[in-house]
Amino acid sequence: MIPWYLLKFYAQRHLKFSTACFVLVLANILFYNLFHVFFIFWAFAGGLVLAYSFLSPDSVLPNLLPPYSRKSRKYLEDDELTLMKTVCTVCGLKRCPRHRPELNILAFQPWTNLDIRQKVDEALDELFTIVLKEYVYTWYRDLSEDEEFVDELRTNFRFLASVMFRRMKKVDVPELVTQRVFPAIMKHIDICLQAYKKEGCKGDMQKVVLEYLGSNVHCAMWSRKAELEYLRRLVESLFPYILRPQALNSSICFTETDDYDTDTFVPVLKSTCALVRELIAGSVLLPAMDAIGNPDLLNNLALIFFDNTPPPEATEPPSPMVPFLGQFSQAKARNESCLRYELKDVINPDRQELLYPFMQFLKSEAAINVLQFCLACDDFNRRILSPDVSQSEFVELHMTAKDLYKSYCAPNALDRIKFDDDVVETLREVVEGPPDQVIRLRTSTPLFKAYEHAYNLLENNFLPMFHQSDDYYSMICGGRPNSALSRQMSRQPKKKDFSLAQFRSKLKDVFRSSEEKLASFDSDPDTMSLNSLNSSLILDEELEDPVSEGDWSMNDLSSWRVTIPRIGARPDLENPRKQYFVFIVDVRRVDVGEGDEVKSQWTVARRYSEFYVLEQKLSEFHGESLDCQLPAKKSFGTKNQNFMEAKKGDVESYLQKLLTKPQLKNSELLYNFLTSEHEFSTSFLPDIKLGKYVKTKLVKEKGQHLDEFLVNFLSSTEAPKPRPSKLPRRGSEASLLSTSSDKFSGTHYENNTNLGFYPADSHPDSVPHTKEFDGVFDSLIYIAKEVYKCSSLVCQLLLTARILFKETIESYLDWYLDRRITQVTQEHRVVLLIHLLRDVLFFDKDPPRTDEDKKQRYDQVVKEFLEFIPGPVASTIGVSKTTEGCTLLLQIFQQPKLNKQMSYMLLDLVILELFPDLSLPVLEKPRDEE
């Protein structure tokens, strides 16, 4: 059944075609004898219906010129680079479970296997050397003659350039230009045309467009300060990708609240990261963006594009391939620090104090096989190079070489190290041959290459990690201090200056007995602080290190045994009708015989709270090194006998564990707790008399005040830190004081859009709506319609040609761009471009161009542009429309601020293409301004 409602719908939608079909039907009815003539028209109508049914405006034919096409290489990496990322540097296995993933060679040396032509490398070397001379040596020479800091910058420059070079090699430049860059430029043109037409094509185009955009411009266009701040944050976000892991240890802040340390109010931005950020953002990117937005420069580039003069050909053969920036990164300073040992010293068998910690570190990294191979190979080379080698020794050396191959080179070796294939193959031939073949290892290079590879692994990968490890720190400085106790002591308030009155009061305390101190404590324990209780010890600290006359330090507490056999009752002195309970601690010494005069067994009574005083003092003096502690202390119900019975096992176990600790074998605290008949409180020291300071010394707990001394000593070595009254906000005047004024001066850009640092959001209705452009052909149709004002017939023909030739034209354009890029990247042309960049940045002595010169260049561009358009195309469009369209199109690119807006949009696009997983920075409004 015929769906009449569909016929009615399409007839109403395509009225002209339906009318033509109706007239054709009437003609067939009236002139039925001429049906063979009307059949031609019916065939044409049927073809239209089929084309309409199976084709749409989005349907296009495939490429009709297969020879002029190329394979897309977007996001594809060469096999070598893929293997370098997935194969372990040490053993050569894919996804190695044995070694750390950070050991990948690209994480530390992205220039590995990255070679360029020698002349290009020399040109880059010269350019980077001039950058260091102009921006680093000009101020660094006044500070130091040491080249180590500059060497660090050289290495970071090489790391940055290598990362960028590798990522650029992965980018499909023709596809980036045709599919991303060109549509972005067309969107910019579309916005400019929308704004200009809205004002009737009158007035200053730049002012009209910026008012039309409002705050919807790129955040870098708000103001010059916002522009510099955006570039800084952009560079900061790139640091994890473009800087070495060691350089990232130099703290750099990413947020406003991290700009200043909350305790010291000192900026945390320092060292390599800070300098590299300012060099790239302030001295490279900011002038580069100003230059790219300069209309006169764009006109010069347009003249170069329209110039038909063939580029110069190479007059010399290609230079040899060399490592990327290898000569530039050569260290100029020799590190002679006594705290940083070189690999030759570390692996020297005669220096066991260095070799043993390094071996322990390599064991933790599962890379001890690399060191073993180096030591074994070194010994083998020393033996085989001896001139007095006998035939029997050749057999022994052959067996040794076979063991080396099976242990470190064979494909199935457990301790396999990844060597070059030619090295492994040569070693295999030697070990599988007769014993006299081992002589080949004396004259050939495979074993030396293997040794050099393993040595470089140790020197470049593992030695820097060893320098930053706890093993190296312990080897140089001993054990680390207790960090928690150091932080606690660093937060304690500073003591006031010691005055004469305070000395007099401390002197009085010397003559007080412990009973008087306990009485004062018991009278008002709540108001007595630890500082006041320990104040009597300040005088002791200023005298000689004391020792008690009991000579208790000769006792080894580890030979004491304690038990708590029972609970005892004692009368309460405050209320005789009541009593309290104590633990009866039985102490027995196993190091004392029956005939000795020293007591071998006794008992002491301790209250429940005294055990927690002991725990508190031990924690203060020994930190967290004691891994035994009492259960949580209870505040109520502790005088009950049942409660004491329940806690007897806990406190007995606690004392027994303390006696097993090596650091407590001579502890005065524990000795007093187990021997003194007095109550054990915070005033634990015995009676002190002034005469004792002349004869003896009072030994204090080992390690007491050592951490506080180290913290205070470290603080005394630092310069006084400024404490501003208010933290400068990122982007504020204070945070940009270091920026030279010439960075913000510019006749073209003034203060950009002058919207301030955080402009108010535009109304949602004012947000411009741009068209989406799918490729170059769609952009050409838009330009023909909106810029050159082509007739509707021409536009319809272009839409028809789009179906037939879109893929063909765009494929040919990709092929053409790829061919041109290959020509431009030839060695002599790359060197020429680098030298041109050098001359523009550092040796541009030409006087500034006058307005008349710029006007002449613009007129020349207009003339060349009109001549560039083919004559038949200009005749089809119309001569007057062609002239007006070319002038309008060029006029859009004569606005410096609009050019910079477009430049930042393209910069974001290119950055995201190079770093797909990067999040672009956003200048957000701070909370205090909302």
mmCIF file of C-alpha atoms in Angstrom, residues 79 134 155 247 280 345 357 370 400 607 687 691 789 904 928:
data_model
loop_
_atom_site.group_PDB
_atom_site.id
_atom_site.type_symbol
_atom_site.label_atom_id
_atom_site.label_comp_id
_atom_site.label_asym_id
_atom_site.label_seq_id
_atom_site.Cartn_x
_atom_site.Cartn_y
_atom_site.Cartn_z
ATOM 1 C CA ASP A 79 59.102 0.861 17.319
ATOM 2 C CA GLU A 134 72.374 36.954 28.262
ATOM 3 C CA THR A 155 71.259 19.513 31.709
ATOM 4 C CA ALA A 247 64.921 19.179 39.426
ATOM 5 C CA ILE A 280 60.718 30.441 29.772
ATOM 6 C CA ASP A 345 85.392 5.417 44.441
ATOM 7 C CA PRO A 357 76.335 0.386 51.541
ATOM 8 C CA VAL A 370 74.810 -5.002 37.468
ATOM 9 C CA THR A 400 84.957 -17.604 33.221
ATOM 10 C CA ARG A 607 51.539 3.595 92.429
ATOM 11 C CA ASP A 687 69.136 15.392 96.267
ATOM 12 C CA GLY A 691 79.719 20.545 96.640
ATOM 13 C CA LYS A 789 29.960 37.451 -1.027
ATOM 14 C CA TYR A 904 46.883 32.209 22.596
ATOM 15 C CA ASP A 928 38.503 36.990 49.222
#
